[in-house]
Amino acid sequence: MESRAPAVVAVVVTTGPGPGLEVTLASLAAQDYEELSLLVIANGEHDNVTERVAAIAPKAFVRTLDENKGFGAACNEAALMVDGAAFFLFCHDDVRLETNVVQMMVEAAFRTNAGIVTPKVVQYEDPMVLVHVGQTSDRFGVVQERVDPGEIDHGQQDLERDVFVAPGGVTLVRYDLFTTLRGFDPLIPVLGEDLDLCWRAQVAGARVVVAPSAKVAHRQTIATGERTVSAVGTRRRSRQDLQRRHQLMVVATGWGRVTTLLTLPLLAAMDLFEFLIAIFSRDTDRAGAILSSWLWLFNNRKRIRERRRLRGQVQVLSDSELRRLQVGGASRLKRFATTLVREGLDRARGVLPEAENLQESISSGEDSGVGFAAAFSESEEFDEIGESDEISLRRRAGRILTSFRAQATAIIAVGVFWLIATRNLAVMPLPLVGRLAPLDSWWSTWRHFFASWSPNGVGTGSPGMPGYGVLGFAGTFVFGRMGILPRLALIFAIPAGSIGIARLLKNRVSNRARVIASIAYLAMPLGLNMISQGRIDVLLFVAAAPFIVRRLFELLAIPSFRDAAYPAPVQFGLQGWRGTEAGQRTILVMIIALVSAMAPATLIAVIVIFLGVSVARFFESDENASRVRPWRTLLSILGSVSIFLLPLTINVVFAGRRALETFGAARGTWASPSLGSLIRGADGNIGHSWAAWLLPLVGMLSFFVCQGIRRNIASKVAATATLSLILATLSLHHWMGPFTPDVDVLLALYMAMIALLIGLGVSALENDLRQAGFGWRQIFAGFLVSMLVISTAPFLLSSASGRFDLPANSVAQSLSSLAPSNSGSYRVLWLGDPTVLPVAGWSVAPGLAAATTMNGLPSGSTLFTPPDSSTSDVLLADVKLALQGRTVRLGSLLANMGISTIVVMNASSPELAGVQTVPLRPVPNTLSTSLRLQSDLALELKTASVEVYGNTKFTGLISATSNGSSPVPVVANIGIQGHLKMPASTNVHVVAGLAPAGAFALTVNGKTVPRSTAEGWTPKYQVGSVQGNENVELVLHQFPLNGLLALFTLGLWAIVWLGFGWIHRVEWLFNRRHRRVVVAVNESVENE
Amino acid sequence: MNNLRRLPLAAALGAALVLTAIVSMTFTGSNPSQFASGALEASNAESTALHCSGLTSSSVTFFNTTSEAHKISITWITSSGSGGSSTSKLAAHAHWRISEFGKGSVFAVEAEINGGGVVASVDGANGLQSTCSSVGTTSWYGAGFDTKVGSTGELSIYNPTATAAVFNVSTFTAKGFNAPASFQGLSVGAHKLLVVDLGTRLVNTTNIGVHVKVLRGSLEIVGIQKSGSIISYFPGQNQPNVQNWFPLVTTENKAAAQLRFANPSANPISVTVKISLPPYSVQPQTVIVAPFNVESITITPNTAIPANGFAFVSSSSSSPLLTTLALGTSKGIMLNAPASPASSLLMANFNASPVSRVVITNVSKQNVVVNSSPLPGSQSTSRTSKISLKAGETVQVNLLNEQSGQIFSTERNVLLVTAAFTTTPAGTALLSNLNSR
């Protein structure tokens, strides 16, 4: 049985001189397709066409039309002449087909059941350069290419696929479809007839397919201006004019009623906007084109109705189905906005340039408006080739930080800038603000860790806080120069955190994204505010947060952080154990424990991360999520940390209702930052400008531009950031009762998350946006980078002082002398907002914490306050009485505690107009009022920052009474312990304001005197008669339980540390030596 | 993966954040500026203090309103520096009257009480009665002082704290603002008394307004107006008010009643006085008080106001203004400060004079129910009762016998309780609330 190929009629429409007609005909004549007929339509001017055709293709039919009514009308005329064909192949007269084009296109039509097939179109002069591989369109009829200008054909587009528009040149159309659609619309003679036909074809349910195996070279004589448009009705009309009005007609008749009602007003609004821009920039051509397109549409309103009626007759696809075949958004507006952002108005208004201009711009190698994302391309391979002019188009002058050299330069520059910005922190005397109390010596710091008694409050026998151990350990590395430690923290904590951010993003984003995220973290206002407030504890968390987050993400199997299971278990102590799940978890626990020792709210931050990941997974689960049991993991971590911080854990257990205060004391709501300030990280003086909004804004935008796995990570990060903010707000408003975790630690976590989002966002710019095609995200991209740059403004401004506004002096230091007139030891009671006090204290009420120091200013012995206030509750209760106005003799109440002075702080440092600005965080007004009314407190100093009251009832920390007389201070030779200088008298009682009462013993000539307790807690010693020459001593009389506990904790740390391969190494040393001995013995035996 | 799956998470996070923002903006915290003050509220206090300044030939009665005994230590000091002390244990609901303060023209008494709930009343001849204060002040205003011939206007200033206090005194008279140099930078030592005689700088002047600004510390200040043989203790005001109420203003023949105004601001203030005297209708009277100046409106005798017992007088001004009610006869006047509406008020009569009338007033625009109960331990014969008061209504309640007391309470700070001693003519001496300072 004989099989015949479907008949194809090639319709070549030629107009005027037709410079490429012969080549076109020759290539058609050379087709290897058997059933191909050739019909040449001479449109209008037809001098010598018949002869020229006959010379090349003698079998071709020629039809001459008297008038050039346009390409579409000519094709319609040809269709009338044909009967029995299966396909039309509509050709311009300036194309050159490879010999198999018709065959390939027909095959593709049958293979894909397409109604319209378009070939791969390449440049006429350089077939390596792609021109069209089909086109697409948006809902407003704006056609977009699927290839970049000058894109080299590497076969990257050789995939048969649906397209929305088959660009004119060579188009294969099924005969029946063409008939159904009633051919081209004669109202659209040129520039838009292809869009119109394809649009209607798809409404009728036909597919439009590109067949890349069919390759056609197109000279584009009209598009390049080689020939002018000469059809009837198009004379004196610019290309822009024609293109616009035809697009408008297609849109006005291409949609159903509802979609038209939505689309046309939108298009009108955008055209109005473009019209105004054109007027503003004196672009009269564009303005005229816009105006005339709408007038033309109005004038052809009858035709609109007719077209809509025809559409209704053939419609198969709904509007929503048709919409899915198009690209989203408004292409022209996007291109305008992008170009405007990138290159300014002059270029932007030329978004739709004339073909001549486009060609010029291509030839001159100027930017062709591929998009902003291209400027962020990681790959620079094309830049390095440089042989082709077209290839050079891909060069982007805006590429920044892509090379190692550029990144290294940026890092060094930022590093140098940071050192300059912190220059004064290295040398200035550190003020007594925040947690900058001068540290004791290395040895004393260790002693505080092991101490059986500490002077906090009225004294406590609680275990030494692990923070002392951390400081002592850190002091080892600076050879005991403890003064260096706070400076190191102030200067290097934030850069360390930045490095952590870079590590966190390693292998997940490009180096450039890592650099940008790290710089963003460096510039976050919160860290700078913590420097200005001397919050060493928070700074430590700022440094550690990225490391903690990375390890937690690995543990939680966040995609790209850990996509595979951990290595097989290795025995504890052997090399390789570190890489196992147990080893990794132990490292994480140790980091958390170290930081928690200084800033216990770290544990809350860890919980927030778990919550954030869980919330994100609730909305979108990960593939690996089932491998992890987050809450069990969390409990395991918290449990392990509690063991590593055993002294603190025991303290918390015994703290009762104060246990929750371990994580932070309640701040006054009246001086708390607003949610807006929290979002900016402006908990202090830095970050209140509008520029500080930009980094969070960039983070938020990043969340929306990320795709794929980056989006997966970003969702966890965004959830964690949001939860941090919410928890911080709840904490500031005390909506969780006594649970008020340190807001600054939560904000530090939030800031780390923002930096992470920024890194992911930059990576999204580099990858996702390019893949997504140019869309609304790219418009954000321009803003995003601008904002990143502007957001560094507060950082730059705050660096001028060389110390990030850390005060040069403090309120505490400005108090010339706190010593009472009578000699002996004494205590100072510090009252103020927890963030203002220069020493950690216990919360009395929201916005009011209380702490005591011995013999003056805070020192290294009161750096940490145990959560368990124990006997100091007496002190706190008395302060609370005053706060509530329920006592008028606070001085008397505090006298037996040895408190000589009360310092009420409203700010951490004095306000010096023009020199030093400090945030005011006043104590509750009722406290100030109450203290003023006390009958036994004398106001000694009052400024906006501080009020100092002297206690007129003060009788010394250690006092003696004899025969019922008034108590007199007893002077101790060394601090509170040591020899007491007792006045000669009879029936002497010594009262010491030291708790717990059982911790101290009074000996007279080596003999312990009886002790009783006064007022429920004060040790009272019955000395009896004193001659004045006795050896009276007050000695600490406590079993060293705390020391043993500290020793056990240290031992635990050491054993776990050895587990990281050190045990194996030690064994290896022995084994190797053993092997050597064995080998030597064997050798000697062999020799013998 | 479908990128739209980010939207529910974004929406949830955004909603949570917006909700947090709304709630945090709605419930903004403020720095608490007032704690429960006054003796009744401080019944659970660890210790309280009462300061009575400006005493002359008067006695002080301490009354324990609680059911617990309290130790009370009093110290008195005269303006010359001499003084003494005494201690007593005040049983539950008991009272302790002390009048022996040694020699001196003006005294101040400071009482320190173990616990709270003790009130004190200063009583003297001719219906002289005042209340001791539990808190000092940093800003004190008074109006209506006279230094005319036969009159003396003084400020008795006691420093109840351990801090030496410094203060300035400025005055407003018909001649305008005056800040005498000798009244600036005055100092009074800790637990010391100082008497400032206004007449030394403002000779033969009527209706003097005074402002005491405490620069350091806090002070207990009382104005002493000696008018002929009549002495009045004027507690003054901590701040000027826009609206003031005087529920018992006599319109009797031979009585004198005058509202005295002082404007402590730099702008003129218009003040309108409404007089309610059923069944008569009295037109409101308006006067404009010049900046740093004084004015007065005479209620009695006034030909436009019939003599018909007690009138309810209220004043409202365009800006905060000092207002004082001067009551008396041709023999002399007593100054009365406007009472501030409160939710709980204690009236007790330890004076030798009986009380002729007690009224309670609801100054709000809503109806309230007032609980009236006798003070435990007092000799009150009344029973606990509930009184419904309409908006702006004033009703008369049971009289207070000598040594008796009554507690009036409602839910909001809208209550005024005013009592008048039995005098001739009626209403020339009023009784103060014991917990009003």
PDB file of C-alpha atoms in Angstrom, chain A residues 771-926:
ATOM      1  CA  GLN A 771      15.542  30.497  36.496  1.00  0.00           C
ATOM      2  CA  ALA A 772      12.172  31.986  37.179  1.00  0.00           C
ATOM      3  CA  GLY A 773      12.439  34.399  34.304  1.00  0.00           C
ATOM      4  CA  PHE A 774      12.177  38.041  34.688  1.00  0.00           C
ATOM      5  CA  GLY A 775       9.223  38.842  36.916  1.00  0.00           C
ATOM      6  CA  TRP A 776       8.077  40.822  39.897  1.00  0.00           C
ATOM      7  CA  ARG A 777      10.811  39.371  42.028  1.00  0.00           C
ATOM      8  CA  GLN A 778      13.426  41.070  39.952  1.00  0.00           C
ATOM      9  CA  ILE A 779      11.853  44.422  40.656  1.00  0.00           C
ATOM     10  CA  PHE A 780      12.342  43.688  44.310  1.00  0.00           C
ATOM     11  CA  ALA A 781      15.868  42.665  43.578  1.00  0.00           C
ATOM     12  CA  GLY A 782      16.829  46.191  42.675  1.00  0.00           C
ATOM     13  CA  PHE A 783      15.303  47.495  45.877  1.00  0.00           C
ATOM     14  CA  LEU A 784      16.884  44.699  47.809  1.00  0.00           C
ATOM     15  CA  VAL A 785      20.419  45.545  46.853  1.00  0.00           C
ATOM     16  CA  SER A 786      19.824  49.267  47.242  1.00  0.00           C
ATOM     17  CA  MET A 787      18.461  48.655  50.683  1.00  0.00           C
ATOM     18  CA  LEU A 788      21.398  46.490  51.628  1.00  0.00           C
ATOM     19  CA  VAL A 789      23.724  49.305  50.772  1.00  0.00           C
ATOM     20  CA  ILE A 790      21.673  51.999  52.505  1.00  0.00           C
ATOM     21  CA  SER A 791      21.118  49.861  55.578  1.00  0.00           C
ATOM     22  CA  THR A 792      24.760  50.149  56.499  1.00  0.00           C
ATOM     23  CA  ALA A 793      24.256  53.868  57.154  1.00  0.00           C
ATOM     24  CA  PRO A 794      23.458  53.528  60.890  1.00  0.00           C
ATOM     25  CA  PHE A 795      26.425  51.234  61.248  1.00  0.00           C
ATOM     26  CA  LEU A 796      28.732  53.731  59.563  1.00  0.00           C
ATOM     27  CA  LEU A 797      27.367  56.636  61.577  1.00  0.00           C
ATOM     28  CA  SER A 798      27.670  54.844  64.887  1.00  0.00           C
ATOM     29  CA  SER A 799      31.276  53.969  64.179  1.00  0.00           C
ATOM     30  CA  ALA A 800      32.446  57.559  64.344  1.00  0.00           C
ATOM     31  CA  SER A 801      33.076  57.458  68.081  1.00  0.00           C
ATOM     32  CA  GLY A 802      35.442  54.526  67.759  1.00  0.00           C
ATOM     33  CA  ARG A 803      33.553  52.705  70.511  1.00  0.00           C
ATOM     34  CA  PHE A 804      30.017  52.391  69.130  1.00  0.00           C
ATOM     35  CA  ASP A 805      28.759  54.917  71.662  1.00  0.00           C
ATOM     36  CA  LEU A 806      29.959  52.950  74.656  1.00  0.00           C
ATOM     37  CA  PRO A 807      29.897  55.655  77.325  1.00  0.00           C
ATOM     38  CA  ALA A 808      33.205  57.088  78.409  1.00  0.00           C
ATOM     39  CA  ASN A 809      32.056  57.021  82.004  1.00  0.00           C
ATOM     40  CA  SER A 810      29.238  55.552  83.992  1.00  0.00           C
ATOM     41  CA  VAL A 811      26.838  56.601  86.663  1.00  0.00           C
ATOM     42  CA  ALA A 812      28.422  54.191  89.095  1.00  0.00           C
ATOM     43  CA  GLN A 813      31.902  55.545  88.519  1.00  0.00           C
ATOM     44  CA  SER A 814      30.667  59.119  88.812  1.00  0.00           C
ATOM     45  CA  LEU A 815      29.750  58.452  92.437  1.00  0.00           C
ATOM     46  CA  SER A 816      32.846  59.820  94.050  1.00  0.00           C
ATOM     47  CA  SER A 817      32.501  57.875  97.250  1.00  0.00           C
ATOM     48  CA  LEU A 818      29.949  55.466  98.513  1.00  0.00           C
ATOM     49  CA  ALA A 819      31.772  54.800 101.730  1.00  0.00           C
ATOM     50  CA  PRO A 820      29.895  55.842 104.870  1.00  0.00           C
ATOM     51  CA  SER A 821      31.507  58.197 107.341  1.00  0.00           C
ATOM     52  CA  ASN A 822      31.904  55.496 109.947  1.00  0.00           C
ATOM     53  CA  SER A 823      34.504  52.890 109.230  1.00  0.00           C
ATOM     54  CA  GLY A 824      33.982  49.212 108.608  1.00  0.00           C
ATOM     55  CA  SER A 825      32.545  47.132 105.843  1.00  0.00           C
ATOM     56  CA  TYR A 826      29.339  48.185 104.184  1.00  0.00           C
ATOM     57  CA  ARG A 827      27.020  47.284 101.384  1.00  0.00           C
ATOM     58  CA  VAL A 828      25.588  49.377  98.585  1.00  0.00           C
ATOM     59  CA  LEU A 829      22.115  48.568  97.348  1.00  0.00           C
ATOM     60  CA  TRP A 830      21.669  49.097  93.628  1.00  0.00           C
ATOM     61  CA  LEU A 831      18.144  49.580  92.339  1.00  0.00           C
ATOM     62  CA  GLY A 832      17.169  50.024  88.729  1.00  0.00           C
ATOM     63  CA  ASP A 833      15.975  48.467  85.540  1.00  0.00           C
ATOM     64  CA  PRO A 834      17.751  45.114  85.031  1.00  0.00           C
ATOM     65  CA  THR A 835      19.371  46.405  81.851  1.00  0.00           C
ATOM     66  CA  VAL A 836      20.717  49.482  83.587  1.00  0.00           C
ATOM     67  CA  LEU A 837      22.244  48.022  86.710  1.00  0.00           C
ATOM     68  CA  PRO A 838      26.005  47.528  86.526  1.00  0.00           C
ATOM     69  CA  VAL A 839      25.641  44.244  88.355  1.00  0.00           C
ATOM     70  CA  ALA A 840      23.245  41.346  87.923  1.00  0.00           C
ATOM     71  CA  GLY A 841      20.457  41.355  90.466  1.00  0.00           C
ATOM     72  CA  TRP A 842      17.119  39.865  91.360  1.00  0.00           C
ATOM     73  CA  SER A 843      13.848  41.164  90.091  1.00  0.00           C
ATOM     74  CA  VAL A 844      11.684  42.999  92.584  1.00  0.00           C
ATOM     75  CA  ALA A 845       8.981  44.122  90.194  1.00  0.00           C
ATOM     76  CA  PRO A 846       8.787  44.816  86.475  1.00  0.00           C
ATOM     77  CA  GLY A 847      11.386  47.453  85.741  1.00  0.00           C
ATOM     78  CA  LEU A 848      13.080  47.104  89.083  1.00  0.00           C
ATOM     79  CA  ALA A 849      15.903  44.804  90.041  1.00  0.00           C
ATOM     80  CA  ALA A 850      17.992  44.907  93.179  1.00  0.00           C
ATOM     81  CA  ALA A 851      21.576  43.928  93.758  1.00  0.00           C
ATOM     82  CA  THR A 852      24.175  44.634  96.364  1.00  0.00           C
ATOM     83  CA  THR A 853      27.889  45.173  96.260  1.00  0.00           C
ATOM     84  CA  MET A 854      30.391  45.018  99.053  1.00  0.00           C
ATOM     85  CA  ASN A 855      32.378  48.080 100.049  1.00  0.00           C
ATOM     86  CA  GLY A 856      31.647  50.224  97.014  1.00  0.00           C
ATOM     87  CA  LEU A 857      31.391  49.624  93.326  1.00  0.00           C
ATOM     88  CA  PRO A 858      30.616  46.298  91.631  1.00  0.00           C
ATOM     89  CA  SER A 859      33.539  43.974  91.234  1.00  0.00           C
ATOM     90  CA  GLY A 860      34.317  40.572  89.850  1.00  0.00           C
ATOM     91  CA  SER A 861      32.850  38.847  92.878  1.00  0.00           C
ATOM     92  CA  THR A 862      29.277  39.832  92.016  1.00  0.00           C
ATOM     93  CA  LEU A 863      29.367  39.333  88.255  1.00  0.00           C
ATOM     94  CA  PHE A 864      26.774  36.599  88.399  1.00  0.00           C
ATOM     95  CA  THR A 865      23.793  36.407  90.657  1.00  0.00           C
ATOM     96  CA  PRO A 866      22.480  32.966  91.531  1.00  0.00           C
ATOM     97  CA  PRO A 867      18.806  32.494  90.672  1.00  0.00           C
ATOM     98  CA  ASP A 868      18.108  31.361  94.220  1.00  0.00           C
ATOM     99  CA  SER A 869      17.748  34.538  96.252  1.00  0.00           C
ATOM    100  CA  SER A 870      17.360  32.523  99.507  1.00  0.00           C
ATOM    101  CA  THR A 871      17.958  34.829 102.476  1.00  0.00           C
ATOM    102  CA  SER A 872      18.199  37.857 100.229  1.00  0.00           C
ATOM    103  CA  ASP A 873      14.431  37.603  99.919  1.00  0.00           C
ATOM    104  CA  VAL A 874      14.390  39.670 103.114  1.00  0.00           C
ATOM    105  CA  LEU A 875      16.171  42.455 101.297  1.00  0.00           C
ATOM    106  CA  LEU A 876      13.945  42.181  98.256  1.00  0.00           C
ATOM    107  CA  ALA A 877      10.819  42.160 100.409  1.00  0.00           C
ATOM    108  CA  ASP A 878      11.926  45.377 102.076  1.00  0.00           C
ATOM    109  CA  VAL A 879      12.520  47.025  98.713  1.00  0.00           C
ATOM    110  CA  LYS A 880       9.104  45.854  97.609  1.00  0.00           C
ATOM    111  CA  LEU A 881       7.569  47.399 100.727  1.00  0.00           C
ATOM    112  CA  ALA A 882       9.095  50.711  99.751  1.00  0.00           C
ATOM    113  CA  LEU A 883       7.959  50.286  96.164  1.00  0.00           C
ATOM    114  CA  GLN A 884       4.389  49.836  97.343  1.00  0.00           C
ATOM    115  CA  GLY A 885       4.613  52.737  99.768  1.00  0.00           C
ATOM    116  CA  ARG A 886       4.138  50.437 102.696  1.00  0.00           C
ATOM    117  CA  THR A 887       7.036  51.560 104.792  1.00  0.00           C
ATOM    118  CA  VAL A 888       8.538  54.834 105.849  1.00  0.00           C
ATOM    119  CA  ARG A 889      11.634  53.404 107.478  1.00  0.00           C
ATOM    120  CA  LEU A 890      13.433  51.528 104.770  1.00  0.00           C
ATOM    121  CA  GLY A 891      16.735  52.679 106.196  1.00  0.00           C
ATOM    122  CA  SER A 892      16.002  50.924 109.456  1.00  0.00           C
ATOM    123  CA  LEU A 893      14.949  47.778 107.663  1.00  0.00           C
ATOM    124  CA  LEU A 894      18.137  47.713 105.615  1.00  0.00           C
ATOM    125  CA  ALA A 895      20.444  48.733 108.419  1.00  0.00           C
ATOM    126  CA  ASN A 896      20.953  45.223 109.743  1.00  0.00           C
ATOM    127  CA  MET A 897      22.054  44.150 106.266  1.00  0.00           C
ATOM    128  CA  GLY A 898      24.863  46.649 106.422  1.00  0.00           C
ATOM    129  CA  ILE A 899      23.443  48.738 103.619  1.00  0.00           C
ATOM    130  CA  SER A 900      24.803  52.240 103.927  1.00  0.00           C
ATOM    131  CA  THR A 901      23.781  53.631 100.573  1.00  0.00           C
ATOM    132  CA  ILE A 902      21.014  53.112  98.069  1.00  0.00           C
ATOM    133  CA  VAL A 903      21.800  53.949  94.467  1.00  0.00           C
ATOM    134  CA  VAL A 904      18.743  54.288  92.243  1.00  0.00           C
ATOM    135  CA  MET A 905      19.722  54.215  88.606  1.00  0.00           C
ATOM    136  CA  ASN A 906      17.591  55.535  85.768  1.00  0.00           C
ATOM    137  CA  ALA A 907      20.367  55.196  83.219  1.00  0.00           C
ATOM    138  CA  SER A 908      23.629  53.362  83.084  1.00  0.00           C
ATOM    139  CA  SER A 909      25.648  56.461  82.395  1.00  0.00           C
ATOM    140  CA  PRO A 910      25.178  60.176  82.872  1.00  0.00           C
ATOM    141  CA  GLU A 911      23.687  62.187  80.079  1.00  0.00           C
ATOM    142  CA  LEU A 912      26.203  64.735  78.811  1.00  0.00           C
ATOM    143  CA  ALA A 913      24.628  67.127  76.369  1.00  0.00           C
ATOM    144  CA  GLY A 914      26.353  66.915  73.032  1.00  0.00           C
ATOM    145  CA  VAL A 915      28.812  64.338  74.265  1.00  0.00           C
ATOM    146  CA  GLN A 916      26.988  61.327  75.521  1.00  0.00           C
ATOM    147  CA  THR A 917      23.420  60.222  75.017  1.00  0.00           C
ATOM    148  CA  VAL A 918      22.106  57.319  76.998  1.00  0.00           C
ATOM    149  CA  PRO A 919      18.738  55.601  76.957  1.00  0.00           C
ATOM    150  CA  LEU A 920      16.727  56.454  80.068  1.00  0.00           C
ATOM    151  CA  ARG A 921      15.081  53.460  81.695  1.00  0.00           C
ATOM    152  CA  PRO A 922      13.602  54.917  84.850  1.00  0.00           C
ATOM    153  CA  VAL A 923      12.632  52.913  87.881  1.00  0.00           C
ATOM    154  CA  PRO A 924       8.941  52.826  88.817  1.00  0.00           C
ATOM    155  CA  ASN A 925       7.838  56.304  89.833  1.00  0.00           C
ATOM    156  CA  THR A 926       6.383  54.901  93.016  1.00  0.00           C
TER     157      THR A 926
END
